[in-house]
Amino acid sequence: MNGAGASGDAIAPLDPLDPLDRRIINALQRGLPLVPRPYAAAAAALGITEAMLLARLRALLDAGVLTRFGPLYQVERAGGRFVLCACHAPAARLEAVIAAINAHPEVAHHYARTHHLNLWFVLAVARPEQVAPVLARIAAAAGVEVLPFPKEREFFVNLYLPA
């Protein structure tokens, strides 16, 4: 990704993970500051401009280095529900099944795995009674049986993956 940010910052071609990208990923895993301009504050802490930070994040997403960047909500505190779900997607249809599942806004993210249940995803709904009908719609759209694995208890792991 080459070009110039709003402030004229040039963007160098993106290496898989150059030192600045690593610093950005490591810093932002800990969260953004709760201030009126969180990206500007995070950029200042990194010694770069807000435009550079935003351009780097976009480049990391576009390159697939990051698959998602955004907040994680505790939907249960608002009365909603998270459910881990799994299905078997035949290899010949894997991409189509992924596309059908990801087309639903209730799907937070998915993971492909080497197992009979080779596609896992997290469902997030505003109300617990929405789980069954949303899963039925997803199963029909994807053409697969979807198995829900409701959370029995929560483990807070404070996951941090140094880049």
JSON list of C-alpha atoms in Angstrom, two decimals:
[
{"chain": "A", "resi": 1, "resn": "MET", "atom": "CA", "xyz": [0.00, 0.00, 0.00]},
{"chain": "A", "resi": 2, "resn": "ASN", "atom": "CA", "xyz": [1.68, 3.18, -1.16]},
{"chain": "A", "resi": 3, "resn": "GLY", "atom": "CA", "xyz": [0.33, 6.67, -0.92]},
{"chain": "A", "resi": 4, "resn": "ALA", "atom": "CA", "xyz": [0.10, 9.64, 1.35]},
{"chain": "A", "resi": 5, "resn": "GLY", "atom": "CA", "xyz": [-2.01, 10.11, 4.43]},
{"chain": "A", "resi": 6, "resn": "ALA", "atom": "CA", "xyz": [-4.07, 13.19, 5.13]},
{"chain": "A", "resi": 7, "resn": "SER", "atom": "CA", "xyz": [-1.07, 14.87, 6.70]},
{"chain": "A", "resi": 8, "resn": "GLY", "atom": "CA", "xyz": [1.27, 13.91, 3.85]},
{"chain": "A", "resi": 9, "resn": "ASP", "atom": "CA", "xyz": [2.85, 10.94, 5.63]},
{"chain": "A", "resi": 10, "resn": "ALA", "atom": "CA", "xyz": [4.22, 8.56, 3.01]},
{"chain": "A", "resi": 11, "resn": "ILE", "atom": "CA", "xyz": [3.36, 4.91, 3.46]},
{"chain": "A", "resi": 12, "resn": "ALA", "atom": "CA", "xyz": [6.22, 2.56, 2.62]},
{"chain": "A", "resi": 13, "resn": "PRO", "atom": "CA", "xyz": [5.48, -0.82, 1.06]},
{"chain": "A", "resi": 14, "resn": "LEU", "atom": "CA", "xyz": [4.28, -3.11, 3.83]},
{"chain": "A", "resi": 15, "resn": "ASP", "atom": "CA", "xyz": [6.74, -5.80, 4.89]},
{"chain": "A", "resi": 16, "resn": "PRO", "atom": "CA", "xyz": [5.04, -8.81, 6.48]},
{"chain": "A", "resi": 17, "resn": "LEU", "atom": "CA", "xyz": [5.67, -7.22, 9.87]},
{"chain": "A", "resi": 18, "resn": "ASP", "atom": "CA", "xyz": [8.17, -4.41, 10.07]},
{"chain": "A", "resi": 19, "resn": "PRO", "atom": "CA", "xyz": [9.21, -3.02, 13.48]},
{"chain": "A", "resi": 20, "resn": "LEU", "atom": "CA", "xyz": [6.59, -0.23, 13.42]},
{"chain": "A", "resi": 21, "resn": "ASP", "atom": "CA", "xyz": [3.80, -2.68, 12.59]},
{"chain": "A", "resi": 22, "resn": "ARG", "atom": "CA", "xyz": [4.90, -4.85, 15.50]},
{"chain": "A", "resi": 23, "resn": "ARG", "atom": "CA", "xyz": [4.88, -1.85, 17.85]},
{"chain": "A", "resi": 24, "resn": "ILE", "atom": "CA", "xyz": [1.39, -0.88, 16.66]},
{"chain": "A", "resi": 25, "resn": "ILE", "atom": "CA", "xyz": [-0.01, -4.39, 17.11]},
{"chain": "A", "resi": 26, "resn": "ASN", "atom": "CA", "xyz": [1.59, -4.81, 20.53]},
{"chain": "A", "resi": 27, "resn": "ALA", "atom": "CA", "xyz": [0.38, -1.41, 21.77]},
{"chain": "A", "resi": 28, "resn": "LEU", "atom": "CA", "xyz": [-3.19, -1.66, 20.49]},
{"chain": "A", "resi": 29, "resn": "GLN", "atom": "CA", "xyz": [-3.78, -5.15, 21.92]},
{"chain": "A", "resi": 30, "resn": "ARG", "atom": "CA", "xyz": [-3.88, -3.44, 25.29]},
{"chain": "A", "resi": 31, "resn": "GLY", "atom": "CA", "xyz": [-6.71, -1.18, 24.14]},
{"chain": "A", "resi": 32, "resn": "LEU", "atom": "CA", "xyz": [-7.28, 2.37, 22.99]},
{"chain": "A", "resi": 33, "resn": "PRO", "atom": "CA", "xyz": [-7.40, 5.31, 25.36]},
{"chain": "A", "resi": 34, "resn": "LEU", "atom": "CA", "xyz": [-10.88, 6.56, 26.24]},
{"chain": "A", "resi": 35, "resn": "VAL", "atom": "CA", "xyz": [-10.40, 10.10, 24.97]},
{"chain": "A", "resi": 36, "resn": "PRO", "atom": "CA", "xyz": [-12.14, 12.15, 22.26]},
{"chain": "A", "resi": 37, "resn": "ARG", "atom": "CA", "xyz": [-9.47, 11.18, 19.66]},
{"chain": "A", "resi": 38, "resn": "PRO", "atom": "CA", "xyz": [-8.21, 7.73, 20.67]},
{"chain": "A", "resi": 39, "resn": "TYR", "atom": "CA", "xyz": [-6.26, 7.09, 17.46]},
{"chain": "A", "resi": 40, "resn": "ALA", "atom": "CA", "xyz": [-4.45, 10.42, 17.78]},
{"chain": "A", "resi": 41, "resn": "ALA", "atom": "CA", "xyz": [-3.52, 9.61, 21.39]},
{"chain": "A", "resi": 42, "resn": "ALA", "atom": "CA", "xyz": [-2.38, 6.08, 20.49]},
{"chain": "A", "resi": 43, "resn": "ALA", "atom": "CA", "xyz": [-0.36, 7.44, 17.56]},
{"chain": "A", "resi": 44, "resn": "ALA", "atom": "CA", "xyz": [1.30, 10.06, 19.76]},
{"chain": "A", "resi": 45, "resn": "ALA", "atom": "CA", "xyz": [2.31, 7.34, 22.25]},
{"chain": "A", "resi": 46, "resn": "LEU", "atom": "CA", "xyz": [3.88, 5.45, 19.32]},
{"chain": "A", "resi": 47, "resn": "GLY", "atom": "CA", "xyz": [5.65, 8.56, 18.02]},
{"chain": "A", "resi": 48, "resn": "ILE", "atom": "CA", "xyz": [3.73, 8.68, 14.73]},
{"chain": "A", "resi": 49, "resn": "THR", "atom": "CA", "xyz": [0.82, 10.68, 13.32]},
{"chain": "A", "resi": 50, "resn": "GLU", "atom": "CA", "xyz": [-2.80, 9.65, 13.52]},
{"chain": "A", "resi": 51, "resn": "ALA", "atom": "CA", "xyz": [-2.90, 9.42, 9.71]},
{"chain": "A", "resi": 52, "resn": "MET", "atom": "CA", "xyz": [0.09, 7.06, 9.73]},
{"chain": "A", "resi": 53, "resn": "LEU", "atom": "CA", "xyz": [-1.49, 4.86, 12.41]},
{"chain": "A", "resi": 54, "resn": "LEU", "atom": "CA", "xyz": [-4.77, 4.61, 10.51]},
{"chain": "A", "resi": 55, "resn": "ALA", "atom": "CA", "xyz": [-2.97, 3.90, 7.23]},
{"chain": "A", "resi": 56, "resn": "ARG", "atom": "CA", "xyz": [-0.88, 1.17, 8.87]},
{"chain": "A", "resi": 57, "resn": "LEU", "atom": "CA", "xyz": [-3.96, -0.45, 10.42]},
{"chain": "A", "resi": 58, "resn": "ARG", "atom": "CA", "xyz": [-5.74, -0.42, 7.04]},
{"chain": "A", "resi": 59, "resn": "ALA", "atom": "CA", "xyz": [-2.66, -1.93, 5.36]},
{"chain": "A", "resi": 60, "resn": "LEU", "atom": "CA", "xyz": [-2.40, -4.66, 8.02]},
{"chain": "A", "resi": 61, "resn": "LEU", "atom": "CA", "xyz": [-6.08, -5.50, 7.52]},
{"chain": "A", "resi": 62, "resn": "ASP", "atom": "CA", "xyz": [-5.82, -5.40, 3.71]},
{"chain": "A", "resi": 63, "resn": "ALA", "atom": "CA", "xyz": [-2.75, -7.67, 3.79]},
{"chain": "A", "resi": 64, "resn": "GLY", "atom": "CA", "xyz": [-4.53, -10.16, 6.06]},
{"chain": "A", "resi": 65, "resn": "VAL", "atom": "CA", "xyz": [-1.96, -9.71, 8.84]},
{"chain": "A", "resi": 66, "resn": "LEU", "atom": "CA", "xyz": [-4.89, -8.59, 11.00]},
{"chain": "A", "resi": 67, "resn": "THR", "atom": "CA", "xyz": [-8.21, -10.25, 10.27]},
{"chain": "A", "resi": 68, "resn": "ARG", "atom": "CA", "xyz": [-10.23, -7.97, 12.53]},
{"chain": "A", "resi": 69, "resn": "PHE", "atom": "CA", "xyz": [-9.72, -4.73, 14.39]},
{"chain": "A", "resi": 70, "resn": "GLY", "atom": "CA", "xyz": [-12.43, -3.46, 16.66]},
{"chain": "A", "resi": 71, "resn": "PRO", "atom": "CA", "xyz": [-13.91, -3.50, 20.13]},
{"chain": "A", "resi": 72, "resn": "LEU", "atom": "CA", "xyz": [-14.84, -6.61, 22.06]},
{"chain": "A", "resi": 73, "resn": "TYR", "atom": "CA", "xyz": [-18.14, -6.17, 23.83]},
{"chain": "A", "resi": 74, "resn": "GLN", "atom": "CA", "xyz": [-19.40, -8.06, 26.86]},
{"chain": "A", "resi": 75, "resn": "VAL", "atom": "CA", "xyz": [-22.79, -8.63, 25.29]},
{"chain": "A", "resi": 76, "resn": "GLU", "atom": "CA", "xyz": [-24.07, -10.64, 28.26]},
{"chain": "A", "resi": 77, "resn": "ARG", "atom": "CA", "xyz": [-23.89, -7.53, 30.45]},
{"chain": "A", "resi": 78, "resn": "ALA", "atom": "CA", "xyz": [-26.38, -5.90, 28.07]},
{"chain": "A", "resi": 79, "resn": "GLY", "atom": "CA", "xyz": [-28.72, -8.93, 28.17]},
{"chain": "A", "resi": 80, "resn": "GLY", "atom": "CA", "xyz": [-27.36, -10.63, 25.04]},
{"chain": "A", "resi": 81, "resn": "ARG", "atom": "CA", "xyz": [-25.67, -13.94, 24.46]},
{"chain": "A", "resi": 82, "resn": "PHE", "atom": "CA", "xyz": [-22.49, -15.28, 22.87]},
{"chain": "A", "resi": 83, "resn": "VAL", "atom": "CA", "xyz": [-22.52, -18.85, 21.56]},
{"chain": "A", "resi": 84, "resn": "LEU", "atom": "CA", "xyz": [-19.60, -20.81, 20.14]},
{"chain": "A", "resi": 85, "resn": "CYS", "atom": "CA", "xyz": [-20.83, -22.76, 17.10]},
{"chain": "A", "resi": 86, "resn": "ALA", "atom": "CA", "xyz": [-19.34, -25.45, 14.89]},
{"chain": "A", "resi": 87, "resn": "CYS", "atom": "CA", "xyz": [-20.19, -27.20, 11.65]},
{"chain": "A", "resi": 88, "resn": "HIS", "atom": "CA", "xyz": [-18.74, -29.56, 9.10]},
{"chain": "A", "resi": 89, "resn": "ALA", "atom": "CA", "xyz": [-18.15, -27.76, 5.81]},
{"chain": "A", "resi": 90, "resn": "PRO", "atom": "CA", "xyz": [-17.15, -30.09, 2.96]},
{"chain": "A", "resi": 91, "resn": "ALA", "atom": "CA", "xyz": [-13.77, -29.03, 1.54]},
{"chain": "A", "resi": 92, "resn": "ALA", "atom": "CA", "xyz": [-15.29, -28.35, -1.88]},
{"chain": "A", "resi": 93, "resn": "ARG", "atom": "CA", "xyz": [-17.79, -25.93, -0.32]},
{"chain": "A", "resi": 94, "resn": "LEU", "atom": "CA", "xyz": [-15.68, -24.46, 2.49]},
{"chain": "A", "resi": 95, "resn": "GLU", "atom": "CA", "xyz": [-15.39, -20.94, 1.02]},
{"chain": "A", "resi": 96, "resn": "ALA", "atom": "CA", "xyz": [-19.10, -20.83, 0.14]},
{"chain": "A", "resi": 97, "resn": "VAL", "atom": "CA", "xyz": [-20.07, -21.97, 3.64]},
{"chain": "A", "resi": 98, "resn": "ILE", "atom": "CA", "xyz": [-17.76, -19.36, 5.19]},
{"chain": "A", "resi": 99, "resn": "ALA", "atom": "CA", "xyz": [-19.29, -16.65, 2.99]},
{"chain": "A", "resi": 100, "resn": "ALA", "atom": "CA", "xyz": [-22.83, -17.72, 3.92]},
{"chain": "A", "resi": 101, "resn": "ILE", "atom": "CA", "xyz": [-22.01, -17.72, 7.63]},
{"chain": "A", "resi": 102, "resn": "ASN", "atom": "CA", "xyz": [-20.13, -14.42, 7.55]},
{"chain": "A", "resi": 103, "resn": "ALA", "atom": "CA", "xyz": [-23.04, -12.76, 5.70]},
{"chain": "A", "resi": 104, "resn": "HIS", "atom": "CA", "xyz": [-24.93, -12.71, 9.00]},
{"chain": "A", "resi": 105, "resn": "PRO", "atom": "CA", "xyz": [-24.21, -9.66, 11.15]},
{"chain": "A", "resi": 106, "resn": "GLU", "atom": "CA", "xyz": [-24.56, -11.76, 14.30]},
{"chain": "A", "resi": 107, "resn": "VAL", "atom": "CA", "xyz": [-21.38, -13.70, 13.43]},
{"chain": "A", "resi": 108, "resn": "ALA", "atom": "CA", "xyz": [-18.45, -12.14, 15.24]},
{"chain": "A", "resi": 109, "resn": "HIS", "atom": "CA", "xyz": [-15.63, -14.19, 13.68]},
{"chain": "A", "resi": 110, "resn": "HIS", "atom": "CA", "xyz": [-14.83, -17.68, 12.43]},
{"chain": "A", "resi": 111, "resn": "TYR", "atom": "CA", "xyz": [-11.98, -20.17, 12.46]},
{"chain": "A", "resi": 112, "resn": "ALA", "atom": "CA", "xyz": [-11.27, -23.04, 10.05]},
{"chain": "A", "resi": 113, "resn": "ARG", "atom": "CA", "xyz": [-9.78, -26.08, 11.76]},
{"chain": "A", "resi": 114, "resn": "THR", "atom": "CA", "xyz": [-8.45, -29.52, 10.80]},
{"chain": "A", "resi": 115, "resn": "HIS", "atom": "CA", "xyz": [-11.16, -31.70, 12.32]},
{"chain": "A", "resi": 116, "resn": "HIS", "atom": "CA", "xyz": [-14.51, -33.14, 11.28]},
{"chain": "A", "resi": 117, "resn": "LEU", "atom": "CA", "xyz": [-16.05, -29.99, 12.77]},
{"chain": "A", "resi": 118, "resn": "ASN", "atom": "CA", "xyz": [-13.79, -27.87, 10.60]},
{"chain": "A", "resi": 119, "resn": "LEU", "atom": "CA", "xyz": [-15.50, -24.49, 10.84]},
{"chain": "A", "resi": 120, "resn": "TRP", "atom": "CA", "xyz": [-16.12, -22.70, 14.13]},
{"chain": "A", "resi": 121, "resn": "PHE", "atom": "CA", "xyz": [-17.68, -19.30, 14.66]},
{"chain": "A", "resi": 122, "resn": "VAL", "atom": "CA", "xyz": [-18.93, -17.07, 17.45]},
{"chain": "A", "resi": 123, "resn": "LEU", "atom": "CA", "xyz": [-22.53, -15.90, 17.39]},
{"chain": "A", "resi": 124, "resn": "ALA", "atom": "CA", "xyz": [-23.47, -12.72, 19.27]},
{"chain": "A", "resi": 125, "resn": "VAL", "atom": "CA", "xyz": [-27.14, -11.82, 19.68]},
{"chain": "A", "resi": 126, "resn": "ALA", "atom": "CA", "xyz": [-28.91, -9.06, 21.58]},
{"chain": "A", "resi": 127, "resn": "ARG", "atom": "CA", "xyz": [-31.32, -11.42, 23.37]},
{"chain": "A", "resi": 128, "resn": "PRO", "atom": "CA", "xyz": [-30.95, -15.11, 24.31]},
{"chain": "A", "resi": 129, "resn": "GLU", "atom": "CA", "xyz": [-34.17, -16.07, 22.52]},
{"chain": "A", "resi": 130, "resn": "GLN", "atom": "CA", "xyz": [-32.58, -14.99, 19.22]},
{"chain": "A", "resi": 131, "resn": "VAL", "atom": "CA", "xyz": [-30.00, -17.79, 19.27]},
{"chain": "A", "resi": 132, "resn": "ALA", "atom": "CA", "xyz": [-32.17, -20.59, 17.85]},
{"chain": "A", "resi": 133, "resn": "PRO", "atom": "CA", "xyz": [-33.80, -18.63, 15.00]},
{"chain": "A", "resi": 134, "resn": "VAL", "atom": "CA", "xyz": [-30.53, -17.01, 13.94]},
{"chain": "A", "resi": 135, "resn": "LEU", "atom": "CA", "xyz": [-28.74, -20.38, 13.94]},
{"chain": "A", "resi": 136, "resn": "ALA", "atom": "CA", "xyz": [-31.58, -21.86, 11.89]},
{"chain": "A", "resi": 137, "resn": "ARG", "atom": "CA", "xyz": [-31.19, -19.07, 9.30]},
{"chain": "A", "resi": 138, "resn": "ILE", "atom": "CA", "xyz": [-27.42, -19.56, 9.19]},
{"chain": "A", "resi": 139, "resn": "ALA", "atom": "CA", "xyz": [-27.76, -23.34, 8.79]},
{"chain": "A", "resi": 140, "resn": "ALA", "atom": "CA", "xyz": [-30.29, -22.91, 5.98]},
{"chain": "A", "resi": 141, "resn": "ALA", "atom": "CA", "xyz": [-28.17, -20.31, 4.18]},
{"chain": "A", "resi": 142, "resn": "ALA", "atom": "CA", "xyz": [-24.95, -22.32, 4.53]},
{"chain": "A", "resi": 143, "resn": "GLY", "atom": "CA", "xyz": [-26.53, -25.71, 3.86]},
{"chain": "A", "resi": 144, "resn": "VAL", "atom": "CA", "xyz": [-24.87, -27.31, 6.89]},
{"chain": "A", "resi": 145, "resn": "GLU", "atom": "CA", "xyz": [-25.89, -28.46, 10.36]},
{"chain": "A", "resi": 146, "resn": "VAL", "atom": "CA", "xyz": [-24.75, -25.94, 12.97]},
{"chain": "A", "resi": 147, "resn": "LEU", "atom": "CA", "xyz": [-23.99, -27.19, 16.47]},
{"chain": "A", "resi": 148, "resn": "PRO", "atom": "CA", "xyz": [-24.20, -24.63, 19.28]},
{"chain": "A", "resi": 149, "resn": "PHE", "atom": "CA", "xyz": [-21.88, -24.83, 22.28]},
{"chain": "A", "resi": 150, "resn": "PRO", "atom": "CA", "xyz": [-23.31, -22.37, 24.83]},
{"chain": "A", "resi": 151, "resn": "LYS", "atom": "CA", "xyz": [-20.93, -20.95, 27.39]},
{"chain": "A", "resi": 152, "resn": "GLU", "atom": "CA", "xyz": [-21.19, -22.75, 30.73]},
{"chain": "A", "resi": 153, "resn": "ARG", "atom": "CA", "xyz": [-18.67, -20.56, 32.51]},
{"chain": "A", "resi": 154, "resn": "GLU", "atom": "CA", "xyz": [-16.24, -17.85, 31.51]},
{"chain": "A", "resi": 155, "resn": "PHE", "atom": "CA", "xyz": [-12.48, -17.85, 31.78]},
{"chain": "A", "resi": 156, "resn": "PHE", "atom": "CA", "xyz": [-10.74, -14.51, 31.47]},
{"chain": "A", "resi": 157, "resn": "VAL", "atom": "CA", "xyz": [-7.36, -15.17, 29.91]},
{"chain": "A", "resi": 158, "resn": "ASN", "atom": "CA", "xyz": [-6.19, -11.60, 29.18]},
{"chain": "A", "resi": 159, "resn": "LEU", "atom": "CA", "xyz": [-4.82, -12.84, 25.86]},
{"chain": "A", "resi": 160, "resn": "TYR", "atom": "CA", "xyz": [-1.82, -10.94, 24.55]},
{"chain": "A", "resi": 161, "resn": "LEU", "atom": "CA", "xyz": [0.09, -12.14, 21.50]},
{"chain": "A", "resi": 162, "resn": "PRO", "atom": "CA", "xyz": [3.34, -10.24, 21.02]},
{"chain": "A", "resi": 163, "resn": "ALA", "atom": "CA", "xyz": [3.92, -9.46, 17.36]}
]
